[in-house]
Amino acid sequence: MKKKFIVSALSLAMITGLLSGCGGTAEPETTAQKTEAATEAKTEKAETEAPAASSDEDVTITFMASQDWIQDAEMELGEKFTEETGIKIDYQIVPSDQYESLLMTKINSGECTDIFAGQSSQFSIVTQFNVEKNAIDLSGESWAGNVDPAAAVELSVGGKLYGQPIQDVSACWAVGYNISMFEEHGLEIPTNYAEFCAVCDKLMEADIIPIYECVSDGWHHVCWTEAAITATQADQGYPDALNANTATFAGNEKLTLMFAQLKEMADKGYFGDNYMSNQYADAPAAIASGEYAMVLYNQGLGAEVNAADSSFPADNIGFFVNPLCDNQSLNVNYCGPSRFIFSGSKNVEAAKKYLEFMASDESLAYMTENVAKFNQLPYTNAPSAYSDVVQDFYDRYPNKVAVFQASVKYYNPAWMDIGKDMSALFLGEMTPEEVLQDIDKLREEQAKAASDPAWQ
């Protein structure tokens, strides 16, 4: 374009000069000529100064999450997303016992990944993640209205949605058991702790390890505590009192009993010899092997055991509620691993495209079909895949109670530390009372860091 403009100008100058030398008069430049020259000059300047347009093919989104939060099916969808958009996804999976510390370090340093995964909770997303500062408001995204209202509450602050659920939060932690094994040994579903111990004792007499437990992951064994938590909420004011700092965990009889029963289960050998080193990922295979009879798990266990051993029918896994403290209520928790876009990300728009893709009808259907433990993802446009066995379990326990993870401030951020204390409890290094005292201490630290007036 520049070359053309120069030639045109020179040609015009030469013609003008020749006409002048012959004594003729040059014709004035027409309006059309002036417009063309100005347009060419403007285009030349724009081409010279404008930066090259960025392409999605040059963008890589970084996404950090804890172990077991990102399923193979999501990574497969990530590859499809890249094919469709050119945007690449760098999944950074961190061991669960290290994740929370690393995440907070990255957030506080301002060097977090474009997308970070974190546990939802209307309390901890404020006190721990400070999402109003560190995450992007997603309320206006096309999929936001499809999020289950109960799940959306745990991801919202001031009426604004800051996160996107990753996993099925409709399922609860319950005792999954081998139905045919129970029938073979004449065992019935226990309705209290004493009956549960009787079941475990009979299994041990048959050289079967009653329960697969996996302390090494740092979090799974803490899920047992939710049973006693539902029992304490017979007093509906207890969670409110904990949030107002007018009640403590220490001294609560139900919670003290719950930790004592867990210690007893370990001492009696109900978890076997390797429970401190077992891993959560190996639970389905352990149940499929017949070496273990039960495991605390969500309602996708049957499909996962079948995936580990195709000869093991998925509907041969039944469920009953965790019977510690004689609990007979479903422990409901709409909190779960969720995606947040870091406010300091340079790829916000690309990250939004990824979240939109993962919340599409097609992606939710793919996740439900290909992730055994996903029966009902928390979106109105997600399909349901409850089996008759799972539906029977839910029908058997009509009473539902929210767990402390969702109803009590500063409990969820203390989860991994509670796990460490429980490990010490199993090893005889702490007492139930000391574990409870430590929970109060951990919550107080979180509350003061958040400048909670109830702790001032």
CSV table of C-alpha atoms in Angstrom, one decimal:
chain,number,residue,atom,x,y,z
A,1,MET,CA,0.0,0.0,0.0
A,2,LYS,CA,2.8,2.4,0.8
A,3,LYS,CA,4.5,1.7,-2.5
A,4,LYS,CA,1.3,2.4,-4.4
A,5,PHE,CA,0.8,5.6,-2.6
A,6,ILE,CA,4.3,6.9,-3.4
A,7,VAL,CA,4.0,6.0,-7.1
A,8,SER,CA,0.7,7.8,-7.3
A,9,ALA,CA,2.1,10.9,-5.7
A,10,LEU,CA,5.2,10.9,-7.9
A,11,SER,CA,3.1,10.4,-11.0
A,12,LEU,CA,0.9,13.3,-10.0
A,13,ALA,CA,3.9,15.5,-9.4
A,14,MET,CA,5.5,14.7,-12.8
A,15,ILE,CA,2.3,15.4,-14.7
A,16,THR,CA,1.9,18.7,-12.8
A,17,GLY,CA,5.5,19.6,-13.7
A,18,LEU,CA,5.2,18.8,-17.3
A,19,LEU,CA,2.0,20.9,-17.7
A,20,SER,CA,3.7,23.8,-15.9
A,21,GLY,CA,6.7,23.6,-18.2
A,22,CYS,CA,4.6,23.8,-21.3
A,23,GLY,CA,3.0,26.9,-20.0
A,24,GLY,CA,-0.2,25.1,-19.3
A,25,THR,CA,-2.3,25.3,-16.1
A,26,ALA,CA,-2.6,22.1,-13.9
A,27,GLU,CA,-6.1,21.1,-13.1
A,28,PRO,CA,-6.9,21.2,-9.4
A,29,GLU,CA,-6.9,17.9,-7.5
A,30,THR,CA,-10.5,16.5,-7.4
A,31,THR,CA,-12.4,15.6,-4.3
A,32,ALA,CA,-12.2,12.0,-5.2
A,33,GLN,CA,-8.5,12.1,-5.6
A,34,LYS,CA,-8.1,13.7,-2.2
A,35,THR,CA,-10.4,11.2,-0.5
A,36,GLU,CA,-8.5,8.2,-2.1
A,37,ALA,CA,-5.1,9.6,-1.0
A,38,ALA,CA,-6.4,10.3,2.6
A,39,THR,CA,-7.9,6.8,2.8
A,40,GLU,CA,-4.6,5.2,1.6
A,41,ALA,CA,-2.6,7.2,4.1
A,42,LYS,CA,-4.9,6.2,7.0
A,43,THR,CA,-4.8,2.6,6.1
A,44,GLU,CA,-1.0,2.7,5.9
A,45,LYS,CA,-0.8,4.2,9.4
A,46,ALA,CA,-3.2,1.6,10.8
A,47,GLU,CA,-1.2,-1.3,9.3
A,48,THR,CA,2.0,0.2,10.7
A,49,GLU,CA,0.8,0.9,14.3
A,50,ALA,CA,-1.9,-1.8,15.0
A,51,PRO,CA,-0.6,-4.9,16.9
A,52,ALA,CA,-1.2,-8.3,15.4
A,53,ALA,CA,-4.6,-9.7,16.4
A,54,SER,CA,-4.3,-12.4,19.1
A,55,SER,CA,-5.5,-15.9,18.4
A,56,ASP,CA,-7.1,-18.5,20.7
A,57,GLU,CA,-4.6,-20.9,19.2
A,58,ASP,CA,-1.9,-19.1,21.1
A,59,VAL,CA,-3.8,-19.3,24.5
A,60,THR,CA,-3.1,-21.9,27.2
A,61,ILE,CA,-5.4,-21.8,30.3
A,62,THR,CA,-3.8,-23.1,33.5
A,63,PHE,CA,-6.1,-25.0,35.8
A,64,MET,CA,-5.0,-26.1,39.3
A,65,ALA,CA,-7.0,-28.7,41.3
A,66,SER,CA,-6.7,-31.2,44.1
A,67,GLN,CA,-6.2,-34.9,43.4
A,68,ASP,CA,-9.5,-36.7,42.6
A,69,TRP,CA,-11.3,-33.4,41.7
A,70,ILE,CA,-10.7,-33.5,38.0
A,71,GLN,CA,-11.9,-36.7,36.3
A,72,ASP,CA,-10.5,-38.3,33.2
A,73,ALA,CA,-13.8,-37.4,31.5
A,74,GLU,CA,-13.2,-33.7,32.0
A,75,MET,CA,-9.7,-34.0,30.5
A,76,GLU,CA,-11.2,-35.8,27.5
A,77,LEU,CA,-13.7,-32.9,27.2
A,78,GLY,CA,-10.8,-30.5,27.5
A,79,GLU,CA,-9.2,-32.1,24.4
A,80,LYS,CA,-12.5,-31.6,22.5
A,81,PHE,CA,-12.6,-28.0,23.7
A,82,THR,CA,-9.1,-27.4,22.3
A,83,GLU,CA,-10.2,-28.9,19.0
A,84,GLU,CA,-13.2,-26.6,18.8
A,85,THR,CA,-11.6,-23.3,20.1
A,86,GLY,CA,-7.8,-23.7,19.8
A,87,ILE,CA,-7.5,-22.9,23.5
A,88,LYS,CA,-5.3,-25.3,25.3
A,89,ILE,CA,-5.8,-26.5,28.9
A,90,ASP,CA,-2.9,-27.1,31.3
A,91,TYR,CA,-4.3,-29.2,34.1
A,92,GLN,CA,-2.1,-29.0,37.3
A,93,ILE,CA,-3.2,-31.7,39.7
A,94,VAL,CA,-1.8,-31.4,43.2
A,95,PRO,CA,-1.8,-34.1,46.0
A,96,SER,CA,-4.7,-33.5,48.3
A,97,ASP,CA,-2.7,-33.1,51.4
A,98,GLN,CA,-0.6,-30.3,49.8
A,99,TYR,CA,-3.3,-28.6,47.8
A,100,GLU,CA,-4.9,-26.1,50.2
A,101,SER,CA,-1.6,-24.7,51.3
A,102,LEU,CA,-0.3,-24.3,47.8
A,103,LEU,CA,-3.5,-22.8,46.6
A,104,MET,CA,-3.6,-20.1,49.3
A,105,THR,CA,0.1,-19.3,48.7
A,106,LYS,CA,-0.6,-18.7,45.0
A,107,ILE,CA,-3.7,-16.7,45.6
A,108,ASN,CA,-2.1,-14.5,48.2
A,109,SER,CA,1.0,-13.9,46.1
A,110,GLY,CA,-1.2,-12.9,43.1
A,111,GLU,CA,0.3,-15.7,41.0
A,112,CYS,CA,-2.5,-18.1,40.9
A,113,THR,CA,-3.5,-20.2,37.8
A,114,ASP,CA,-6.2,-18.9,35.4
A,115,ILE,CA,-8.7,-21.3,37.0
A,116,PHE,CA,-8.4,-22.7,40.5
A,117,ALA,CA,-10.5,-25.3,42.1
A,118,GLY,CA,-11.8,-24.9,45.7
A,119,GLN,CA,-14.4,-26.3,48.0
A,120,SER,CA,-17.6,-24.3,47.8
A,121,SER,CA,-19.2,-22.9,51.0
A,122,GLN,CA,-21.0,-19.7,51.6
A,123,PHE,CA,-18.6,-19.1,54.5
A,124,SER,CA,-15.2,-20.3,53.3
A,125,ILE,CA,-15.4,-18.7,49.9
A,126,VAL,CA,-15.4,-15.4,51.8
A,127,THR,CA,-13.2,-16.1,54.8
A,128,GLN,CA,-10.7,-18.3,52.9
A,129,PHE,CA,-10.7,-17.4,49.2
A,130,ASN,CA,-12.0,-13.8,49.5
A,131,VAL,CA,-13.7,-14.4,46.1
A,132,GLU,CA,-14.9,-10.8,45.8
A,133,LYS,CA,-11.3,-9.8,45.4
A,134,ASN,CA,-9.7,-13.0,44.0
A,135,ALA,CA,-12.3,-14.4,41.7
A,136,ILE,CA,-14.4,-13.2,38.7
A,137,ASP,CA,-18.1,-12.6,39.0
A,138,LEU,CA,-19.8,-15.2,36.9
A,139,SER,CA,-23.4,-14.1,37.4
A,140,GLY,CA,-23.9,-12.9,33.9
A,141,GLU,CA,-22.6,-16.1,32.2
A,142,SER,CA,-25.1,-18.0,30.0
A,143,TRP,CA,-25.0,-21.1,32.2
A,144,ALA,CA,-25.2,-19.4,35.6
A,145,GLY,CA,-29.0,-19.6,35.8
A,146,ASN,CA,-28.8,-23.4,35.3
A,147,VAL,CA,-26.9,-24.0,38.6
A,148,ASP,CA,-29.0,-25.8,41.2
A,149,PRO,CA,-30.2,-23.0,43.6
A,150,ALA,CA,-28.9,-24.9,46.7
A,151,ALA,CA,-25.5,-25.3,45.2
A,152,ALA,CA,-25.5,-21.7,43.9
A,153,VAL,CA,-26.0,-20.4,47.5
A,154,GLU,CA,-22.7,-22.0,48.5
A,155,LEU,CA,-20.9,-20.2,45.6
A,156,SER,CA,-22.4,-16.8,46.0
A,157,VAL,CA,-21.6,-13.6,47.9
A,158,GLY,CA,-24.0,-10.6,47.9
A,159,GLY,CA,-26.2,-12.2,45.3
A,160,LYS,CA,-23.3,-12.7,42.9
A,161,LEU,CA,-22.1,-16.1,41.7
A,162,TYR,CA,-18.4,-16.7,41.8
A,163,GLY,CA,-17.9,-20.4,41.1
A,164,GLN,CA,-19.0,-23.3,39.0
A,165,PRO,CA,-19.7,-26.7,40.5
A,166,ILE,CA,-17.4,-29.5,39.3
A,167,GLN,CA,-18.9,-32.6,41.0
A,168,ASP,CA,-22.2,-34.2,42.0
A,169,VAL,CA,-23.2,-32.8,45.4
A,170,SER,CA,-26.6,-34.6,45.6
A,171,ALA,CA,-24.9,-37.8,46.8
A,172,CYS,CA,-24.0,-38.1,50.5
A,173,TRP,CA,-21.2,-40.0,52.2
A,174,ALA,CA,-22.7,-43.3,53.3
A,175,VAL,CA,-21.5,-46.9,54.0
A,176,GLY,CA,-21.4,-48.8,50.7
A,177,TYR,CA,-21.6,-52.5,51.2
A,178,ASN,CA,-21.4,-55.8,49.2
A,179,ILE,CA,-25.0,-57.0,49.2
A,180,SER,CA,-24.3,-60.6,48.3
A,181,MET,CA,-21.6,-60.8,51.0
A,182,PHE,CA,-24.1,-59.6,53.6
A,183,GLU,CA,-26.7,-62.1,52.4
A,184,GLU,CA,-24.2,-64.9,52.4
A,185,HIS,CA,-23.3,-64.2,56.1
A,186,GLY,CA,-26.8,-63.5,57.2
A,187,LEU,CA,-26.1,-59.8,57.9
A,188,GLU,CA,-28.8,-57.0,58.1
A,189,ILE,CA,-28.4,-53.3,57.5
A,190,PRO,CA,-27.5,-51.9,61.0
A,191,THR,CA,-29.7,-49.2,62.5
A,192,ASN,CA,-27.3,-48.1,65.3
A,193,TYR,CA,-23.7,-48.3,66.3
A,194,ALA,CA,-24.0,-51.5,68.3
A,195,GLU,CA,-25.5,-53.3,65.4
A,196,PHE,CA,-22.8,-52.0,63.1
A,197,CYS,CA,-20.1,-53.4,65.4
A,198,ALA,CA,-21.9,-56.7,65.5
A,199,VAL,CA,-21.8,-56.8,61.6
A,200,CYS,CA,-18.1,-56.0,61.7
A,201,ASP,CA,-17.3,-58.7,64.2
A,202,LYS,CA,-19.1,-61.3,62.2
A,203,LEU,CA,-17.2,-60.3,59.1
A,204,MET,CA,-13.9,-60.6,60.9
A,205,GLU,CA,-14.8,-64.1,62.1
A,206,ALA,CA,-15.1,-64.9,58.4
A,207,ASP,CA,-11.7,-63.5,57.7
A,208,ILE,CA,-13.1,-60.5,55.8
A,209,ILE,CA,-11.9,-57.0,56.6
A,210,PRO,CA,-15.0,-55.1,57.5
A,211,ILE,CA,-14.1,-51.6,56.2
A,212,TYR,CA,-11.7,-50.1,53.7
A,213,GLU,CA,-10.3,-46.9,55.1
A,214,CYS,CA,-7.6,-44.7,53.5
A,215,VAL,CA,-6.0,-42.3,55.9
A,216,SER,CA,-3.1,-41.4,53.7
A,217,ASP,CA,-5.1,-39.1,51.5
A,218,GLY,CA,-5.6,-36.9,54.5
A,219,TRP,CA,-9.3,-36.1,54.0
A,220,HIS,CA,-11.4,-39.3,53.6
A,221,HIS,CA,-11.4,-40.5,57.2
A,222,VAL,CA,-12.7,-37.0,58.3
A,223,CYS,CA,-15.9,-37.8,56.4
A,224,TRP,CA,-16.9,-40.3,59.1
A,225,THR,CA,-17.4,-37.3,61.5
A,226,GLU,CA,-20.4,-36.0,59.5
A,227,ALA,CA,-22.6,-38.7,61.1
A,228,ALA,CA,-22.2,-37.4,64.6
A,229,ILE,CA,-22.6,-33.9,63.3
A,230,THR,CA,-26.1,-34.7,62.0
A,231,ALA,CA,-26.8,-36.2,65.4
A,232,THR,CA,-25.8,-32.9,67.2
A,233,GLN,CA,-28.2,-30.9,65.0
A,234,ALA,CA,-31.2,-32.4,66.8
A,235,ASP,CA,-30.5,-29.1,68.6
A,236,GLN,CA,-31.2,-26.8,65.6
A,237,GLY,CA,-29.6,-23.9,67.4
A,238,TYR,CA,-26.1,-25.6,67.8
A,239,PRO,CA,-24.7,-24.5,64.4
A,240,ASP,CA,-25.9,-20.9,65.0
A,241,ALA,CA,-24.3,-21.0,68.4
A,242,LEU,CA,-21.0,-22.2,66.9
A,243,ASN,CA,-21.2,-19.4,64.3
A,244,ALA,CA,-21.9,-16.8,67.0
A,245,ASN,CA,-19.0,-18.2,69.1
A,246,THR,CA,-21.3,-18.9,72.0
A,247,ALA,CA,-20.7,-22.7,71.8
A,248,THR,CA,-17.7,-24.9,71.3
A,249,PHE,CA,-16.8,-28.3,69.8
A,250,ALA,CA,-15.0,-29.2,73.0
A,251,GLY,CA,-17.3,-30.6,75.6
A,252,ASN,CA,-20.0,-31.7,73.2
A,253,GLU,CA,-21.0,-35.2,74.3
A,254,LYS,CA,-22.1,-36.4,70.9
A,255,LEU,CA,-18.9,-35.3,69.2
A,256,THR,CA,-16.7,-36.8,72.0
A,257,LEU,CA,-18.6,-40.1,71.6
A,258,MET,CA,-18.1,-40.0,67.9
A,259,PHE,CA,-14.3,-39.7,68.1
A,260,ALA,CA,-14.2,-42.4,70.8
A,261,GLN,CA,-16.2,-44.8,68.5
A,262,LEU,CA,-13.9,-44.1,65.6
A,263,LYS,CA,-10.9,-44.9,67.8
A,264,GLU,CA,-12.6,-48.1,68.9
A,265,MET,CA,-13.2,-49.1,65.3
A,266,ALA,CA,-9.5,-48.7,64.5
A,267,ASP,CA,-8.4,-50.6,67.6
A,268,LYS,CA,-10.8,-53.5,67.0
A,269,GLY,CA,-9.3,-54.0,63.5
A,270,TYR,CA,-12.4,-53.0,61.6
A,271,PHE,CA,-10.2,-51.0,59.2
A,272,GLY,CA,-7.6,-53.8,58.7
A,273,ASP,CA,-3.8,-53.4,59.1
A,274,ASN,CA,-3.1,-51.1,56.2
A,275,TYR,CA,-5.7,-48.3,56.7
A,276,MET,CA,-3.0,-45.7,57.4
A,277,SER,CA,-1.4,-46.2,54.0
A,278,ASN,CA,-4.4,-47.2,51.8
A,279,GLN,CA,-5.4,-44.8,49.1
A,280,TYR,CA,-8.9,-43.5,48.2
A,281,ALA,CA,-8.3,-44.3,44.5
A,282,ASP,CA,-8.0,-48.0,45.3
A,283,ALA,CA,-11.3,-48.3,47.1
A,284,PRO,CA,-13.4,-49.7,44.3
A,285,ALA,CA,-10.8,-52.4,43.4
A,286,ALA,CA,-10.5,-53.3,47.1
A,287,ILE,CA,-14.3,-53.9,47.4
A,288,ALA,CA,-14.3,-55.8,44.1
A,289,SER,CA,-11.6,-58.1,45.4
A,290,GLY,CA,-13.9,-59.4,48.2
A,291,GLU,CA,-11.1,-58.7,50.7
A,292,TYR,CA,-13.2,-55.8,52.2
A,293,ALA,CA,-17.0,-55.7,52.7
A,294,MET,CA,-17.7,-51.9,53.2
A,295,VAL,CA,-16.3,-48.5,52.5
A,296,LEU,CA,-17.5,-45.0,53.2
A,297,TYR,CA,-18.3,-43.6,49.8
A,298,ASN,CA,-20.8,-41.7,47.6
A,299,GLN,CA,-23.5,-43.3,45.6
A,300,GLY,CA,-21.4,-43.9,42.5
A,301,LEU,CA,-19.5,-46.8,44.2
A,302,GLY,CA,-21.5,-49.6,42.4
A,303,ALA,CA,-20.5,-48.3,38.9
A,304,GLU,CA,-16.9,-47.8,40.0
A,305,VAL,CA,-16.6,-51.3,41.5
A,306,ASN,CA,-18.1,-52.7,38.2
A,307,ALA,CA,-15.5,-50.7,36.3
A,308,ALA,CA,-12.7,-52.2,38.4
A,309,ASP,CA,-14.1,-55.7,37.9
A,310,SER,CA,-16.8,-56.2,35.2
A,311,SER,CA,-17.9,-59.5,36.8
A,312,PHE,CA,-19.0,-57.5,39.9
A,313,PRO,CA,-22.6,-56.2,39.2
A,314,ALA,CA,-23.0,-52.5,39.9
A,315,ASP,CA,-26.3,-53.2,41.7
A,316,ASN,CA,-24.5,-55.5,44.1
A,317,ILE,CA,-23.5,-52.4,46.1
A,318,GLY,CA,-26.1,-51.1,48.6
A,319,PHE,CA,-25.9,-48.2,51.0
A,320,PHE,CA,-26.9,-47.3,54.6
A,321,VAL,CA,-26.2,-44.2,56.6
A,322,ASN,CA,-23.1,-43.9,58.7
A,323,PRO,CA,-24.3,-45.2,62.1
A,324,LEU,CA,-21.9,-43.5,64.5
A,325,CYS,CA,-23.7,-42.0,67.5
A,326,ASP,CA,-26.7,-44.1,66.3
A,327,ASN,CA,-27.3,-41.7,63.4
A,328,GLN,CA,-30.2,-42.4,61.0
A,329,SER,CA,-30.3,-39.2,59.0
A,330,LEU,CA,-28.9,-38.4,55.6
A,331,ASN,CA,-26.0,-36.0,55.9
A,332,VAL,CA,-26.7,-33.5,53.1
A,333,ASN,CA,-24.0,-31.2,51.7
A,334,TYR,CA,-24.3,-29.0,48.7
A,335,CYS,CA,-20.7,-27.9,49.0
A,336,GLY,CA,-18.2,-29.5,46.7
A,337,PRO,CA,-15.2,-28.9,44.4
A,338,SER,CA,-15.8,-25.9,42.2
A,339,ARG,CA,-14.1,-23.9,39.5
A,340,PHE,CA,-13.2,-20.2,40.1
A,341,ILE,CA,-11.5,-17.9,37.6
A,342,PHE,CA,-8.7,-16.0,39.2
A,343,SER,CA,-9.2,-12.2,39.1
A,344,GLY,CA,-5.6,-11.7,38.2
A,345,SER,CA,-5.8,-14.0,35.2
A,346,LYS,CA,-4.7,-12.6,31.8
A,347,ASN,CA,-6.9,-15.2,30.1
A,348,VAL,CA,-10.3,-14.4,31.7
A,349,GLU,CA,-12.3,-14.6,28.4
A,350,ALA,CA,-10.7,-17.9,27.4
A,351,ALA,CA,-11.4,-19.2,30.9
A,352,LYS,CA,-15.0,-18.2,30.6
A,353,LYS,CA,-15.3,-20.1,27.4
A,354,TYR,CA,-14.0,-23.2,29.1
A,355,LEU,CA,-16.6,-22.9,31.9
A,356,GLU,CA,-19.4,-22.3,29.4
A,357,PHE,CA,-18.2,-25.4,27.5
A,358,MET,CA,-18.2,-27.6,30.7
A,359,ALA,CA,-21.7,-26.4,31.6
A,360,SER,CA,-23.2,-27.2,28.2
A,361,ASP,CA,-25.9,-29.9,27.8
A,362,GLU,CA,-23.5,-32.1,25.9
A,363,SER,CA,-20.6,-31.8,28.4
A,364,LEU,CA,-22.9,-32.5,31.4
A,365,ALA,CA,-24.4,-35.5,29.7
A,366,TYR,CA,-20.9,-36.8,28.9
A,367,MET,CA,-19.7,-36.3,32.5
A,368,THR,CA,-22.8,-38.1,33.9
A,369,GLU,CA,-22.4,-41.0,31.5
A,370,ASN,CA,-18.6,-41.4,31.9
A,371,VAL,CA,-18.0,-40.7,35.6
A,372,ALA,CA,-19.5,-43.5,37.7
A,373,LYS,CA,-20.0,-41.4,40.9
A,374,PHE,CA,-21.9,-38.7,39.1
A,375,ASN,CA,-25.6,-39.4,39.3
A,376,GLN,CA,-27.0,-35.9,39.2
A,377,LEU,CA,-24.7,-32.9,38.6
A,378,PRO,CA,-26.0,-29.7,40.2
A,379,TYR,CA,-27.4,-28.1,37.0
A,380,THR,CA,-31.0,-28.0,35.8
A,381,ASN,CA,-29.8,-29.1,32.3
A,382,ALA,CA,-28.0,-32.2,33.6
A,383,PRO,CA,-29.5,-35.7,33.2
A,384,SER,CA,-30.2,-38.0,36.2
A,385,ALA,CA,-28.7,-41.5,36.4
A,386,TYR,CA,-29.9,-42.8,39.7
A,387,SER,CA,-30.2,-46.6,39.9
A,388,ASP,CA,-33.0,-48.4,41.7
A,389,VAL,CA,-30.5,-49.4,44.4
A,390,VAL,CA,-29.5,-45.8,45.0
A,391,GLN,CA,-33.1,-44.6,44.9
A,392,ASP,CA,-34.1,-47.2,47.5
A,393,PHE,CA,-31.3,-45.9,49.8
A,394,TYR,CA,-32.6,-42.3,49.6
A,395,ASP,CA,-36.2,-43.4,50.2
A,396,ARG,CA,-35.1,-45.4,53.3
A,397,TYR,CA,-33.9,-42.2,55.0
A,398,PRO,CA,-36.4,-39.3,54.6
A,399,ASN,CA,-34.7,-37.1,57.3
A,400,LYS,CA,-32.0,-34.9,55.9
A,401,VAL,CA,-29.7,-32.7,57.9
A,402,ALA,CA,-27.0,-30.2,56.6
A,403,VAL,CA,-23.5,-31.1,57.6
A,404,PHE,CA,-21.1,-28.7,59.4
A,405,GLN,CA,-19.1,-28.2,56.3
A,406,ALA,CA,-22.1,-26.3,54.9
A,407,SER,CA,-23.6,-24.8,58.1
A,408,VAL,CA,-20.7,-23.8,60.3
A,409,LYS,CA,-18.2,-21.1,59.7
A,410,TYR,CA,-14.4,-22.0,59.6
A,411,TYR,CA,-15.1,-25.7,59.8
A,412,ASN,CA,-14.4,-26.6,56.1
A,413,PRO,CA,-11.0,-24.8,56.1
A,414,ALA,CA,-9.9,-26.9,59.1
A,415,TRP,CA,-10.7,-30.2,57.3
A,416,MET,CA,-7.2,-31.3,56.5
A,417,ASP,CA,-5.9,-30.3,59.9
A,418,ILE,CA,-8.7,-32.3,61.5
A,419,GLY,CA,-7.5,-35.2,59.4
A,420,LYS,CA,-4.0,-34.9,60.9
A,421,ASP,CA,-5.5,-34.9,64.4
A,422,MET,CA,-7.6,-38.0,63.7
A,423,SER,CA,-4.5,-39.8,62.5
A,424,ALA,CA,-2.9,-38.9,65.8
A,425,LEU,CA,-6.0,-40.2,67.5
A,426,PHE,CA,-5.8,-43.5,65.7
A,427,LEU,CA,-2.2,-43.8,66.8
A,428,GLY,CA,-3.0,-43.1,70.4
A,429,GLU,CA,-1.2,-39.7,70.3
A,430,MET,CA,-4.3,-37.6,70.9
A,431,THR,CA,-7.6,-38.1,72.8
A,432,PRO,CA,-11.1,-37.3,71.5
A,433,GLU,CA,-11.2,-34.3,73.8
A,434,GLU,CA,-7.9,-33.0,72.5
A,435,VAL,CA,-9.1,-33.3,68.9
A,436,LEU,CA,-12.2,-31.3,69.7
A,437,GLN,CA,-10.2,-28.6,71.5
A,438,ASP,CA,-7.9,-28.3,68.4
A,439,ILE,CA,-11.0,-27.9,66.2
A,440,ASP,CA,-12.0,-24.9,68.3
A,441,LYS,CA,-8.5,-23.5,68.1
A,442,LEU,CA,-8.3,-23.9,64.3
A,443,ARG,CA,-11.7,-22.2,63.9
A,444,GLU,CA,-10.6,-19.4,66.2
A,445,GLU,CA,-7.5,-18.8,64.1
A,446,GLN,CA,-9.6,-18.6,60.9
A,447,ALA,CA,-12.2,-16.3,62.6
A,448,LYS,CA,-9.6,-13.8,63.9
A,449,ALA,CA,-7.8,-13.8,60.5
A,450,ALA,CA,-11.2,-12.9,59.0
A,451,SER,CA,-11.7,-10.2,61.7
A,452,ASP,CA,-15.0,-11.9,62.6
A,453,PRO,CA,-16.6,-9.7,65.3
A,454,ALA,CA,-17.9,-12.7,67.2
A,455,TRP,CA,-14.3,-13.6,68.0
A,456,GLN,CA,-13.1,-10.1,68.8
